[in-house]
XYZ file of C-alpha atoms in Angstrom:
601
model
C -56.907 58.730 -45.664
C -55.098 57.336 -48.690
C -57.995 57.914 -51.083
C -58.097 61.519 -49.923
C -54.372 61.837 -50.584
C -54.768 60.561 -54.169
C -57.602 62.974 -54.942
C -55.623 65.860 -53.451
C -52.700 65.121 -55.775
C -54.959 65.143 -58.818
C -56.372 68.502 -57.797
C -52.892 69.968 -57.393
C -51.618 68.757 -60.726
C -54.727 69.363 -62.781
C -56.106 72.674 -61.617
C -53.600 74.751 -59.692
C -52.036 77.053 -62.264
C -50.144 79.072 -59.660
C -47.507 76.406 -59.093
C -44.631 75.717 -61.473
C -44.722 71.981 -62.106
C -41.504 70.001 -62.397
C -40.487 68.977 -65.901
C -39.837 70.859 -69.108
C -40.836 74.492 -69.558
C -42.307 76.669 -72.318
C -43.850 73.799 -74.260
C -45.931 74.577 -77.336
C -47.691 71.564 -78.821
C -48.505 70.929 -82.445
C -51.729 68.958 -82.230
C -51.332 67.633 -85.763
C -47.943 66.011 -84.996
C -47.916 62.433 -86.300
C -45.002 61.195 -84.213
C -44.151 61.234 -80.507
C -41.629 63.800 -79.273
C -38.137 62.844 -78.130
C -38.515 64.334 -74.644
C -42.028 63.063 -73.888
C -43.645 66.489 -74.187
C -47.059 66.895 -75.806
C -47.961 63.237 -75.485
C -50.825 64.520 -73.367
C -52.149 67.557 -75.227
C -54.034 68.896 -72.202
C -51.028 68.516 -69.921
C -48.012 68.641 -72.255
C -45.474 68.625 -69.424
C -46.674 65.300 -68.004
C -44.100 62.546 -68.211
C -41.252 64.762 -69.394
C -37.710 64.666 -68.087
C -37.312 65.980 -64.506
C -40.942 65.277 -63.657
C -41.574 64.162 -60.099
C -42.183 60.551 -59.210
C -45.785 59.949 -58.190
C -46.873 58.021 -55.104
C -49.548 55.527 -54.196
C -49.250 56.469 -50.508
C -47.980 59.532 -48.635
C -44.233 59.496 -47.982
C -42.681 58.304 -44.755
C -40.016 60.844 -43.807
C -38.588 61.284 -40.330
C -39.657 64.933 -40.268
C -42.594 64.462 -42.683
C -40.676 66.407 -45.319
C -37.187 65.140 -46.151
C -35.165 63.318 -43.483
C -34.690 59.557 -43.454
C -37.542 57.583 -41.855
C -37.132 56.223 -38.349
C -38.774 53.490 -36.303
C -41.934 54.411 -34.391
C -39.784 54.619 -31.270
C -37.651 57.300 -32.889
C -34.649 54.995 -33.205
C -32.839 54.463 -36.499
C -34.081 51.743 -38.815
C -31.758 48.721 -39.145
C -28.471 49.195 -40.978
C -28.992 48.325 -44.678
C -25.679 46.499 -44.966
C -26.447 44.435 -41.856
C -29.813 43.501 -43.376
C -28.163 42.447 -46.621
C -25.386 40.380 -45.078
C -27.808 38.625 -42.709
C -31.127 38.282 -44.547
C -30.080 38.333 -48.185
C -26.968 36.187 -47.965
C -26.431 33.847 -50.893
C -27.215 30.142 -50.730
C -27.345 27.697 -53.599
C -30.968 27.610 -54.794
C -32.892 24.379 -54.409
C -34.606 24.925 -57.747
C -33.560 26.432 -61.067
C -35.692 29.110 -62.687
C -37.437 27.943 -65.844
C -36.990 31.368 -67.411
C -34.025 32.610 -69.451
C -31.609 35.284 -68.294
C -32.873 37.421 -71.186
C -36.048 38.022 -69.149
C -34.109 39.595 -66.290
C -31.977 41.652 -68.645
C -34.953 42.879 -70.646
C -36.579 43.932 -67.399
C -33.494 46.103 -66.912
C -34.112 47.650 -70.348
C -37.732 48.408 -69.447
C -36.968 50.022 -66.092
C -34.109 52.091 -67.563
C -36.428 53.268 -70.310
C -38.899 54.723 -67.801
C -36.923 55.661 -64.702
C -33.554 57.112 -63.677
C -33.201 58.892 -60.346
C -31.737 62.373 -60.719
C -28.500 62.406 -58.737
C -25.902 65.084 -57.979
C -22.655 65.084 -60.010
C -20.425 61.988 -59.895
C -17.552 63.853 -58.268
C -19.187 64.054 -54.826
C -17.392 61.653 -52.474
C -19.369 60.487 -49.459
C -16.524 58.345 -48.090
C -12.824 58.964 -47.649
C -10.406 57.633 -50.258
C -9.633 54.668 -48.013
C -13.365 53.860 -47.700
C -13.967 55.297 -44.232
C -16.904 57.397 -43.075
C -16.317 61.120 -43.264
C -16.593 63.289 -40.179
C -20.086 64.739 -40.145
C -18.672 68.242 -40.407
C -16.883 67.269 -43.637
C -19.753 65.311 -45.174
C -21.434 67.081 -48.143
C -25.123 67.778 -47.581
C -25.985 65.583 -50.577
C -24.536 62.480 -48.898
C -26.312 59.540 -47.277
C -23.556 56.921 -46.901
C -24.104 53.413 -45.541
C -21.961 52.354 -42.603
C -20.336 48.939 -42.993
C -20.316 47.017 -39.672
C -16.891 46.083 -38.308
C -17.709 42.362 -38.502
C -19.013 42.526 -42.079
C -18.478 39.180 -43.878
C -17.781 40.770 -47.237
C -15.873 43.995 -46.713
C -14.217 43.846 -43.283
C -11.078 42.263 -44.737
C -10.344 45.460 -46.666
C -11.167 47.569 -43.587
C -13.954 49.409 -45.424
C -16.513 51.132 -43.203
C -18.368 53.215 -45.799
C -20.497 52.693 -48.915
C -20.978 55.994 -50.713
C -24.433 57.196 -51.730
C -25.833 60.615 -52.579
C -29.461 61.594 -52.105
C -31.750 62.032 -55.086
C -32.393 65.609 -56.221
C -35.925 66.776 -55.392
C -38.475 69.366 -56.409
C -37.197 71.694 -53.689
C -33.740 71.970 -55.268
C -35.312 72.829 -58.620
C -37.958 75.120 -57.078
C -40.888 73.373 -58.727
C -44.088 71.630 -57.586
C -43.816 73.699 -54.419
C -47.385 73.023 -53.301
C -46.295 69.568 -52.222
C -45.555 69.936 -48.518
C -42.788 67.341 -48.678
C -39.808 66.670 -50.921
C -40.510 64.647 -54.042
C -37.739 63.086 -56.095
C -37.195 63.786 -59.781
C -36.976 61.345 -62.672
C -34.268 62.396 -65.127
C -35.732 60.451 -68.081
C -39.186 60.701 -69.598
C -41.731 58.278 -68.176
C -42.882 56.657 -71.410
C -41.859 53.237 -72.726
C -40.340 54.727 -75.875
C -36.760 53.432 -76.270
C -35.338 56.679 -74.926
C -32.378 54.504 -73.940
C -31.268 54.710 -77.583
C -33.054 57.858 -78.816
C -32.271 60.103 -75.847
C -34.412 62.277 -73.596
C -33.448 65.727 -74.852
C -33.196 67.107 -78.354
C -29.658 68.238 -77.576
C -28.540 64.693 -76.758
C -30.655 63.257 -79.550
C -28.807 65.261 -82.192
C -25.505 63.707 -81.124
C -26.725 60.159 -81.852
C -28.401 60.833 -85.212
C -26.511 60.381 -88.474
C -29.035 62.590 -90.337
C -28.554 60.327 -93.330
C -31.244 57.985 -94.624
C -33.064 57.912 -91.289
C -30.348 56.064 -89.398
C -28.810 56.420 -85.964
C -25.108 57.154 -85.675
C -22.904 54.048 -85.477
C -19.263 53.070 -85.861
C -18.499 50.371 -88.435
C -15.880 47.800 -87.483
C -15.413 44.348 -89.017
C -18.532 44.956 -91.134
C -20.747 45.340 -88.069
C -22.511 48.359 -86.565
C -21.488 49.370 -83.044
C -22.668 52.117 -80.755
C -20.517 55.239 -81.191
C -17.457 55.552 -78.993
C -17.837 57.773 -75.950
C -14.413 59.239 -76.712
C -12.731 61.048 -73.854
C -15.808 61.061 -71.580
C -14.813 58.878 -68.617
C -17.735 59.636 -66.328
C -19.844 56.538 -66.965
C -17.408 53.840 -68.052
C -14.288 52.465 -66.444
C -12.993 51.157 -69.757
C -12.079 54.709 -70.663
C -9.459 54.632 -67.924
C -7.622 52.166 -70.164
C -6.928 53.575 -73.623
C -7.013 50.085 -75.130
C -10.660 49.563 -74.155
C -13.680 51.097 -75.818
C -16.734 52.596 -74.141
C -19.960 53.439 -75.913
C -22.543 56.193 -75.902
C -26.220 56.045 -76.664
C -29.376 57.755 -75.471
C -28.830 56.736 -71.840
C -25.912 57.298 -69.448
C -26.138 53.696 -68.192
C -25.314 52.152 -71.579
C -22.058 50.581 -70.366
C -23.359 49.299 -67.033
C -23.137 45.600 -67.965
C -22.164 43.764 -71.171
C -25.644 42.380 -71.738
C -27.296 45.770 -71.223
C -24.899 47.283 -73.779
C -25.625 44.352 -76.070
C -29.404 44.856 -76.014
C -29.089 48.584 -76.667
C -26.800 47.787 -79.599
C -29.403 45.366 -80.971
C -32.119 48.023 -80.834
C -29.892 50.567 -82.603
C -29.125 48.003 -85.306
C -32.825 47.161 -85.540
C -33.673 50.830 -86.090
C -31.072 51.150 -88.829
C -32.204 47.948 -90.544
C -35.771 49.269 -90.502
C -34.667 52.613 -91.954
C -32.720 50.947 -94.773
C -35.608 48.656 -95.674
C -38.103 51.513 -95.582
C -35.849 53.507 -97.900
C -35.891 50.661 -100.422
C -39.685 50.611 -100.287
C -40.102 54.403 -100.285
C -37.041 55.935 -101.997
C -38.660 59.384 -102.083
C -38.864 59.647 -98.273
C -36.345 62.080 -96.792
C -34.128 61.471 -93.758
C -36.638 62.848 -91.244
C -39.523 60.732 -92.551
C -37.400 57.584 -92.680
C -36.160 58.193 -89.147
C -39.599 58.796 -87.636
C -41.242 55.852 -89.407
C -38.410 53.519 -88.366
C -38.582 54.863 -84.817
C -42.346 54.306 -84.635
C -41.945 50.664 -85.715
C -38.974 50.136 -83.400
C -40.836 51.492 -80.360
C -43.919 49.437 -81.252
C -41.826 46.262 -81.392
C -40.223 47.170 -78.056
C -43.618 47.798 -76.428
C -44.972 44.522 -77.809
C -42.005 42.503 -76.515
C -42.144 44.245 -73.123
C -45.846 43.689 -72.517
C -46.792 40.570 -74.457
C -43.596 38.500 -74.147
C -41.797 39.638 -71.006
C -44.463 40.837 -68.554
C -46.461 37.561 -68.550
C -43.370 35.803 -67.194
C -43.045 38.373 -64.395
C -46.697 38.989 -63.565
C -48.781 36.165 -65.072
C -50.642 36.440 -68.376
C -54.105 35.737 -66.976
C -53.631 38.391 -64.292
C -52.541 40.927 -66.916
C -55.506 40.193 -69.185
C -57.964 40.395 -66.285
C -56.557 43.812 -65.333
C -56.705 45.098 -68.918
C -52.946 45.450 -69.155
C -52.937 42.916 -72.004
C -55.653 42.117 -74.541
C -56.359 38.943 -76.509
C -57.247 40.656 -79.768
C -56.137 41.282 -83.326
C -57.905 44.653 -83.354
C -56.866 48.103 -82.152
C -57.018 48.749 -78.406
C -58.122 52.361 -78.012
C -57.813 52.636 -74.253
C -55.831 55.884 -73.999
C -57.033 58.032 -71.092
C -55.871 61.657 -71.074
C -56.682 61.912 -67.357
C -54.075 59.326 -66.321
C -50.626 60.691 -65.510
C -47.725 58.725 -67.034
C -45.386 59.424 -64.120
C -43.615 56.518 -62.463
C -44.746 55.498 -58.993
C -41.992 55.858 -56.414
C -43.113 52.587 -54.837
C -42.563 50.872 -58.193
C -39.152 52.328 -59.035
C -37.676 52.214 -55.519
C -39.598 49.214 -54.255
C -41.411 46.550 -56.227
C -39.327 46.388 -59.396
C -36.061 46.358 -57.452
C -37.073 42.946 -56.133
C -35.926 41.587 -59.477
C -32.288 42.364 -58.727
C -32.431 38.891 -57.175
C -32.684 37.508 -60.731
C -29.189 38.744 -61.623
C -26.617 36.047 -62.352
C -23.053 36.643 -61.175
C -21.568 34.742 -64.096
C -22.631 35.369 -67.686
C -22.429 32.228 -69.796
C -21.080 32.344 -73.348
C -22.490 29.831 -75.866
C -21.120 28.641 -79.204
C -23.217 28.296 -82.406
C -23.982 24.664 -81.543
C -25.637 25.712 -78.293
C -22.962 24.694 -75.804
C -21.524 26.892 -73.076
C -17.762 27.246 -73.428
C -16.891 30.291 -71.314
C -18.294 32.772 -68.807
C -17.713 36.320 -67.646
C -17.556 37.210 -63.956
C -19.867 40.170 -63.502
C -17.565 42.142 -61.199
C -14.930 42.381 -63.934
C -17.310 43.806 -66.521
C -19.498 46.373 -64.754
C -19.205 49.659 -66.644
C -16.635 47.883 -68.817
C -18.084 46.472 -72.092
C -14.751 45.373 -73.579
C -15.955 41.767 -73.974
C -18.378 42.559 -76.794
C -15.800 43.526 -79.407
C -12.277 42.909 -78.174
C -13.089 39.467 -76.789
C -15.476 38.798 -79.718
C -18.221 37.539 -77.431
C -21.170 39.503 -78.861
C -23.010 36.529 -80.383
C -21.915 34.195 -77.587
C -23.525 36.494 -75.026
C -26.711 36.770 -77.121
C -26.971 32.987 -77.022
C -26.179 33.148 -73.312
C -29.089 35.499 -72.702
C -31.426 33.060 -74.439
C -30.011 29.812 -73.039
C -28.770 30.569 -69.508
C -31.387 30.340 -66.759
C -31.956 33.442 -64.675
C -31.830 33.250 -60.883
C -34.982 32.739 -58.828
C -37.031 35.664 -57.542
C -36.398 35.220 -53.833
C -34.310 36.643 -50.983
C -31.062 35.051 -52.120
C -28.779 37.387 -54.027
C -25.731 36.346 -55.994
C -22.629 37.394 -54.010
C -21.332 39.086 -57.145
C -23.802 41.910 -56.445
C -23.743 41.926 -52.645
C -20.273 40.806 -51.561
C -17.645 41.167 -54.248
C -19.140 42.295 -57.540
C -18.823 45.901 -56.506
C -15.244 45.512 -55.355
C -13.177 46.278 -58.442
C -9.604 47.323 -59.053
C -10.729 50.741 -60.273
C -13.513 51.610 -57.853
C -15.280 50.364 -54.738
C -18.992 50.479 -55.458
C -20.632 48.847 -52.473
C -23.549 46.425 -52.370
C -26.555 46.650 -54.667
C -29.141 45.377 -52.186
C -27.950 47.706 -49.416
C -28.104 50.610 -51.844
C -31.655 49.593 -52.828
C -32.738 49.723 -49.174
C -30.986 53.035 -48.554
C -32.445 54.560 -51.734
C -35.969 53.554 -50.730
C -35.465 55.373 -47.409
C -33.981 58.368 -49.205
C -37.251 58.546 -51.162
C -39.385 58.173 -48.037
C -41.190 55.108 -49.368
C -44.225 54.121 -47.285
C -43.779 51.179 -44.937
C -44.489 47.594 -45.911
C -47.403 47.440 -43.473
C -49.079 50.527 -44.926
C -48.506 49.319 -48.473
C -49.878 45.831 -47.902
C -52.947 47.408 -46.320
C -53.371 49.686 -49.349
C -53.208 46.589 -51.543
C -56.035 44.831 -49.722
C -54.205 42.760 -47.130
C -54.889 43.015 -43.407
C -52.995 45.796 -41.595
C -50.668 43.940 -39.237
C -50.909 44.747 -35.532
C -48.366 42.090 -34.573
C -45.639 40.394 -36.599
C -47.539 37.105 -36.830
C -50.160 38.894 -38.916
C -47.599 38.824 -41.744
C -47.949 35.038 -41.908
C -50.891 35.362 -44.295
C -48.343 35.966 -47.078
C -45.004 34.986 -45.467
C -43.539 31.703 -44.297
C -42.450 31.500 -40.666
C -38.772 31.170 -41.603
C -38.936 34.451 -43.532
C -40.731 36.222 -40.710
C -38.083 34.983 -38.279
C -35.451 36.787 -40.352
C -37.193 40.131 -39.748
C -37.728 39.851 -36.003
C -34.169 40.645 -34.817
C -34.099 43.866 -36.832
C -37.498 45.583 -36.590
C -39.268 46.680 -33.410
C -42.828 46.757 -34.784
C -44.652 45.720 -37.985
C -44.991 49.409 -38.899
C -41.205 49.803 -39.050
C -40.571 47.219 -41.788
C -39.285 48.703 -45.052
C -41.464 48.008 -48.097
C -38.480 46.762 -50.095
C -37.630 44.297 -47.313
C -41.097 43.137 -46.286
C -42.315 42.755 -49.856
C -39.371 40.517 -50.692
C -40.367 38.117 -47.894
C -43.796 37.349 -49.330
C -44.526 34.058 -51.055
C -44.625 34.477 -54.826
C -48.119 34.233 -56.276
C -48.531 31.285 -58.660
C -47.241 31.962 -62.198
C -45.563 35.212 -61.108
C -42.210 36.349 -59.728
C -43.536 38.405 -56.801
C -45.796 38.356 -53.781
C -49.192 40.104 -53.592
C -47.969 43.502 -52.357
C -45.318 43.955 -55.031
C -47.732 42.604 -57.662
C -50.298 45.208 -56.638
C -47.757 47.988 -57.275
C -46.473 46.494 -60.524
C -49.968 46.047 -61.952
C -50.834 49.660 -61.176
C -47.655 50.930 -62.852
C -47.920 48.910 -66.047
C -51.637 49.692 -66.362
C -50.819 53.392 -66.044
C -47.904 53.199 -68.495
C -50.017 51.920 -71.385
C -53.210 53.871 -70.623
C -51.400 57.229 -70.337
C -49.496 56.933 -73.647
C -51.345 58.546 -76.563
C -48.857 56.906 -78.926
C -49.159 53.397 -77.459
C -48.608 50.948 -80.320
C -52.104 49.399 -80.115
C -53.830 52.783 -80.087
C -55.246 53.722 -83.480
C -53.994 57.288 -82.986
C -50.398 55.992 -83.041
C -50.591 55.950 -86.831
C -50.231 52.269 -87.680
C -52.869 50.661 -89.865
C -54.565 47.559 -88.466
C -52.628 45.351 -90.888
C -49.368 46.983 -89.826
C -50.271 46.536 -86.146
C -50.815 42.830 -86.659
C -47.411 42.592 -88.330
C -45.869 44.193 -85.237
C -47.547 41.447 -83.211
C -45.373 38.903 -85.054
C -42.163 40.360 -83.607
C -40.293 38.656 -80.759
C -37.128 38.838 -78.711
C -35.838 35.901 -80.776
C -36.400 37.873 -83.972
C -34.463 40.773 -82.450
C -31.573 38.401 -81.703
C -31.625 36.743 -85.139
C -31.885 39.902 -87.233
C -29.360 42.000 -85.351
C -26.639 39.710 -84.033
C -23.331 39.495 -85.852
C -24.054 36.024 -87.191
C -26.863 34.383 -85.252
C -28.329 31.569 -87.376
C -30.197 29.453 -84.812
C -32.419 30.416 -81.888
C -35.411 29.038 -80.002
C -38.704 30.706 -80.966
C -39.417 31.811 -77.399
C -36.221 33.630 -76.458
C -37.344 34.433 -72.913
C -37.585 30.695 -72.178
C -34.709 28.181 -72.185
C -34.270 25.566 -74.883
C -36.441 22.503 -74.274
C -38.363 19.839 -76.172
C -41.257 22.279 -76.423
C -38.972 25.193 -77.291
C -36.179 23.743 -79.465
C -33.530 25.685 -81.323
C -34.421 26.229 -84.953
C -33.149 28.122 -87.969
C -33.613 31.866 -87.743
C -35.305 31.575 -91.139
C -38.186 29.828 -89.364
C -38.740 32.660 -86.866
C -41.392 34.988 -88.239
C -41.381 38.759 -88.106
C -43.191 41.763 -89.599
C -43.579 42.045 -93.358
C -42.429 45.587 -94.145
C -44.108 45.540 -97.564
C -47.147 46.854 -95.701
C -45.198 50.093 -95.144
C -44.797 50.769 -98.870
C -46.607 54.034 -99.633
C -47.866 55.359 -102.900
C -46.055 58.527 -103.897
């Protein structure tokens, strides 16, 4: 059944010219273009719309909707699935971990960069309220059609003391609202960023937005200069995506992505990549003074994206998914040659099961307190996450930019398990300016909004035995985890993917169980194979010598070159300091030699 479904989708998207596909319109490609587009168009010359903004999410399995088209899924009995908030407060309650992760917090935060680069659900405007002002459920007759709020139980351990009964959530906009991809006989959600791993978080996803973040001078991106350092431009009077703007004394930033201000360390990493671009542009100008602004910008952007892709795949992903597994699946290659594995028949679109399922497991890695380290490598302060969501004031006003960089490299991330820091499930989303809810509950509700296939169907797709009874889950779950599910689900077929997958034992040398790994491998294989401008592909435009210089880059080099005054760092910045990974002078951390980009006039 599922193989038939996959083939059917390919037929729809490849050959049916009668249906308007979701994404950009009226695209004309210039086949001789040397650089990738801003919006993702024309990466695939045969299907130039693939991977562009507002494309649909793809699926590995057919959706599970209550009415087969759009409504929330139900249990096989027809009853409602368990309340997401009840699941979170019971199953995912925080306990002190028995072990400490041997991976730095930078790994979690860079995973956030990667997922934001490729996926952003397309939601209705921010001004839709799905709860009353005093956090109560609306009467159904008053509830906007876009709403899918989560009811908070009366005995809730986190929110009952403020008498809240409602967590607001709106449903993702689908192909039906935009009247595209109509041959799909069910609603499919839209991705509001392009699907490629191309640093769209700093460069933008539309040419209109892109123009507002370019300086159009010497190939650089627009920045504000304060205290001799480059900062992302101020967002000015726009208060839609940052609570700091509600206080005139606090700054908020703008970049290529609306989520720039979501957390201090996310803002920090985007700032580092903007600085890295501008440093590249300035150095290229010294080497090639006759290059104009456009050439300097595109060459710097190509190098910047290549360094980002290298860090994402060759430094970060092995810690999530296991290096040997990635090499065996041809997601990584042990080579100093080109890797010409581009396949024009592979769609770059993001799998719904990846974006609303497997990768959301890594929200368990989030730390509720962000440690600040001094130049000598000692922690002297910390930020409580709840006070700094959508509020990046700490970076400049509190002068913690470098201290938080060191914190990313030196603080251990949380374990990948079912235990979530209470800062993101109990109190992190309770702030003086806005009640936000509970991240894990919202993850569960969003997966149902998208009609994600059940855990049982997905594990079967991935090669595990289809469970007929709950005990069949014990092939990949411990009994204590299975016991957590039993009070909530009536049958194995009712279990949500995002819940069941999180209960699996992590495979050795990875941060996930076999079902989530199956999804993640398929997504990251697709992401590299479908990108004509992938950094290892000869068609990207780098020479082999230049490519091997890119392979010298690292997250530690990004920290050293682009911090305010970072002078010491461990060579492996995704791993904590240890005897095998000691702190050293930044002068001893290698990086690309840009002399190889000097062109003859």
